mmCIF file of C-alpha atoms in Angstrom:
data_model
loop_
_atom_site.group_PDB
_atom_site.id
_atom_site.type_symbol
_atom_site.label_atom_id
_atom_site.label_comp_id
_atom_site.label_asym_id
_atom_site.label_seq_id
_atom_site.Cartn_x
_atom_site.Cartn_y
_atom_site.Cartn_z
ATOM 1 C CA UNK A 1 65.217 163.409 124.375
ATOM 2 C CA UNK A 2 66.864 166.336 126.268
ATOM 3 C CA UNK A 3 68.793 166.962 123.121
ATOM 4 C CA UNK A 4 65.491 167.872 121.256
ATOM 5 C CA UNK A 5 65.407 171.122 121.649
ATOM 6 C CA UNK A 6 69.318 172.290 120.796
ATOM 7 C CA UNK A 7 68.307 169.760 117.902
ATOM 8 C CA UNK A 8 65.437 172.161 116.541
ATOM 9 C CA UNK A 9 67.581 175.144 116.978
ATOM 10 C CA UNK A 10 70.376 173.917 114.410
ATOM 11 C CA UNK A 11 67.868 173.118 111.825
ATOM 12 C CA UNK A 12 65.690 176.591 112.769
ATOM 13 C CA UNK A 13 69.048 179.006 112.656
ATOM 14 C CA UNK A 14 70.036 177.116 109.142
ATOM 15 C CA UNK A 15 66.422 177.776 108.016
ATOM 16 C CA UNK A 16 66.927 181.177 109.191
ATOM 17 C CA UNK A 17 69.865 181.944 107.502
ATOM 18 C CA UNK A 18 69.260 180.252 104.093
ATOM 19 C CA UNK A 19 67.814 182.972 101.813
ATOM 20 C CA UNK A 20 66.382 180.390 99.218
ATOM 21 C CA UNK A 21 64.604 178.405 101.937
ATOM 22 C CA UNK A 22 61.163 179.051 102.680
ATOM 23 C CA UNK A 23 59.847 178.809 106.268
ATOM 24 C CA UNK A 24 57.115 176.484 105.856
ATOM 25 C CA UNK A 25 57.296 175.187 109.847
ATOM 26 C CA UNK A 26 57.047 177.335 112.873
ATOM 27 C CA UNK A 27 60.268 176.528 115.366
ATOM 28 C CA UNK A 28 57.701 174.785 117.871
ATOM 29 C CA UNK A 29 56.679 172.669 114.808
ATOM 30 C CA UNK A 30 59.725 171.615 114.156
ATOM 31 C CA UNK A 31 60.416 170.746 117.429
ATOM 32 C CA UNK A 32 57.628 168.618 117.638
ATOM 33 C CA UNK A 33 58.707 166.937 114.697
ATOM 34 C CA UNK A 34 61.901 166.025 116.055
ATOM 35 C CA UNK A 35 59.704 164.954 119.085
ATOM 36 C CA UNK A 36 57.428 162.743 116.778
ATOM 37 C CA UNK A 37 60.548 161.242 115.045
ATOM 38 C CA UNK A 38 63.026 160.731 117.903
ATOM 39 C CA UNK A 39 62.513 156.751 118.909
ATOM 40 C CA UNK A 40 61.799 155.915 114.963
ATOM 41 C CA UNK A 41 65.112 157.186 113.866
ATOM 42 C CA UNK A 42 68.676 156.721 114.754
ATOM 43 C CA UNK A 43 69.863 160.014 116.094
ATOM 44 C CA UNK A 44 73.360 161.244 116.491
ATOM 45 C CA UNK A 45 74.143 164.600 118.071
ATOM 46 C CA UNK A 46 78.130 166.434 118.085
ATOM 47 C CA UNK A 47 79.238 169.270 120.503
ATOM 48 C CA UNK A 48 78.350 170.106 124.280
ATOM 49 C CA UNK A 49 76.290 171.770 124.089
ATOM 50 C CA UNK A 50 74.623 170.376 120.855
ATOM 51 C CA UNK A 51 76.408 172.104 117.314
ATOM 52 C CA UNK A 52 74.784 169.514 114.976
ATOM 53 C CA UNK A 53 72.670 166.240 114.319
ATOM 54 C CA UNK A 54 72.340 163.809 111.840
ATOM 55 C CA UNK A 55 69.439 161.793 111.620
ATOM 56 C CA UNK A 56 69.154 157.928 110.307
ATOM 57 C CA UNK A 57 65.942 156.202 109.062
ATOM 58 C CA UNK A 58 67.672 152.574 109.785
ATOM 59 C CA UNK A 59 64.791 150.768 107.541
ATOM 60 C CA UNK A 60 65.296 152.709 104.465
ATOM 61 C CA UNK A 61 68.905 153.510 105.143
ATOM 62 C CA UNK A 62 68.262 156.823 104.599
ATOM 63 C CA UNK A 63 70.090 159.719 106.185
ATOM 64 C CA UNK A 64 66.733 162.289 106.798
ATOM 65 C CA UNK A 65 68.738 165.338 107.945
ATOM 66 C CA UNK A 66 72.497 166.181 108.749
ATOM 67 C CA UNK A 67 72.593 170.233 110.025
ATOM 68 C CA UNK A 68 75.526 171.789 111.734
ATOM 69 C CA UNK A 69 75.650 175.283 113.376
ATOM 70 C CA UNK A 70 79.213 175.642 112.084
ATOM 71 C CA UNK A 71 79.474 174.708 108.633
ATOM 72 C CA UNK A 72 83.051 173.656 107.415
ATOM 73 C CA UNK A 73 84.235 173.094 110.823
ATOM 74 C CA UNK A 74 84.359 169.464 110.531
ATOM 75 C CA UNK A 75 81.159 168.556 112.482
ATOM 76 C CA UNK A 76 79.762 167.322 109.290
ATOM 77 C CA UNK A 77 82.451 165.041 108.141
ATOM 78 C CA UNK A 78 82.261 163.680 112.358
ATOM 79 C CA UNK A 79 79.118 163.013 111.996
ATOM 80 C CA UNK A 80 78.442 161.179 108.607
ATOM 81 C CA UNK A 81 81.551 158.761 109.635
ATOM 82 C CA UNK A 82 79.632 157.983 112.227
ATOM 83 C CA UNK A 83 76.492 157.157 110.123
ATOM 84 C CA UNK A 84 78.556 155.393 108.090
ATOM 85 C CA UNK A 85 80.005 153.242 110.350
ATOM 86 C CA UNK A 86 78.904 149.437 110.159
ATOM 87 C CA UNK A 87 76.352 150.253 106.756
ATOM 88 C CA UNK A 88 76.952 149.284 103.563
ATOM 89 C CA UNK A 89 74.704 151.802 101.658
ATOM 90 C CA UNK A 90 73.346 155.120 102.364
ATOM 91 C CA UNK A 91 71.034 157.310 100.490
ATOM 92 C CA UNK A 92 69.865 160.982 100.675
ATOM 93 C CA UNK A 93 67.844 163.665 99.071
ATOM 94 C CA UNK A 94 69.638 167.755 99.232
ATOM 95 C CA UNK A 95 68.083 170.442 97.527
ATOM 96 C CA UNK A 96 69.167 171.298 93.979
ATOM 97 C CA UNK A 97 69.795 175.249 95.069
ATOM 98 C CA UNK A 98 72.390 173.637 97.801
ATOM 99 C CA UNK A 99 75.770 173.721 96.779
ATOM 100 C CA UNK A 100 77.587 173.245 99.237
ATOM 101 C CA UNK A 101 75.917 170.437 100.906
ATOM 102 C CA UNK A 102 76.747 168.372 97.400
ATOM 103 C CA UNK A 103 79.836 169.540 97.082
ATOM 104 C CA UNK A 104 80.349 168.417 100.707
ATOM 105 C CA UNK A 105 78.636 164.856 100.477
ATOM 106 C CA UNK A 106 80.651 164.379 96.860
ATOM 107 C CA UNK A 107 83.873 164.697 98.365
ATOM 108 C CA UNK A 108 82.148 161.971 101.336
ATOM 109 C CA UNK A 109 81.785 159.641 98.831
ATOM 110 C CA UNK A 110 78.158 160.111 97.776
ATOM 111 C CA UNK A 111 77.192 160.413 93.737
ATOM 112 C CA UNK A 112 74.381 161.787 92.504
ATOM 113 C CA UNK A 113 71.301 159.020 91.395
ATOM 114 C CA UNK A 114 69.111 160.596 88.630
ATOM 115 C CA UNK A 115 67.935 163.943 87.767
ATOM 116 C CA UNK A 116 65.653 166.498 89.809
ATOM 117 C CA UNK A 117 63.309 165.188 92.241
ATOM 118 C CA UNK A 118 59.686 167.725 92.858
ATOM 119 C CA UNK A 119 59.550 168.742 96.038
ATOM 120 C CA UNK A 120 56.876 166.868 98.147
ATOM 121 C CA UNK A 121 53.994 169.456 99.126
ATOM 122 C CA UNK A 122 54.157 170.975 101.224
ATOM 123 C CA UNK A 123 57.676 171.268 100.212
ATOM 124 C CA UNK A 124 58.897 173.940 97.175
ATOM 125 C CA UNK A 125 62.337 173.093 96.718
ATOM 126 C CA UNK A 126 63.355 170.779 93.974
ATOM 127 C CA UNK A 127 65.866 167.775 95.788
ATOM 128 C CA UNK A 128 68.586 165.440 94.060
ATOM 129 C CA UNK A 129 69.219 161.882 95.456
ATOM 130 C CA UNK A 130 72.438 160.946 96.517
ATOM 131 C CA UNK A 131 73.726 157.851 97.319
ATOM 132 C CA UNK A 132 76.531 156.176 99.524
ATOM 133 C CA UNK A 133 78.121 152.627 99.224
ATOM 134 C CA UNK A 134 80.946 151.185 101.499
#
């Protein structure tokens, strides 16, 4: 739990710096979230002090978040292998205006499943599903 709060500051300075991204959640809000989530979810962390997290709903198999505060510096990659590790299938929703993040996940094995997802209110970015199998 001590790694909460670097945890919230990854995903609030890539909020921050994402112009098509609304702010919908206040940084102590997200913060709690992470607080409210942290024993329900496996949660990996990279870098001392913390540079990124990925985070693993084990029941669904479904990676929730994966946010680096250096994108293309490999943290990414280090910490997907590690979600990876010992799982047969993986599944994930990015947003349709990110990029990157699919171009990233494609070349980590991921395909797209299906077309546009709606965003979940209070949500107002459109997501795609992506999916992972060993």
């Amino acid at each position: 739990m001590d790694d909460i709060p670097a945890c919230a500051a990854v995903i609030n300075s890539w909020i921050d710096r994402t112009d098509w991204f609304p702010r919908l959640y206040g940084p102590e809000t997200i913060q709690q979230a992470f607080h409210d989530a942290w024993d329900k979810r496996e949660i990996f962390v990279i870098g001392a002090p913390v540079e990124g997290y990925v985070s693993i709903d084990p029941a669904q198999r479904k990676i929730a978040a994966l946010y680096t505060a250096r994108p293309g510096a490999g943290l990414g990659k280090a910490l997907l292998d590690t979600a990876k590790d010992g799982r047969e299938m993986l599944f994930l929703h990015t947003h349709v205006p990110n990029d990157a993040a699919q171009r990233f996940y494609r070349r980590e094995g991921f395909v797209q499943v299906g077309g546009a997802l709606p965003p979940e209110p209070p949500e107002t970015v459109p997501e795609i599903r992506m999916e992972w199998r060993a």
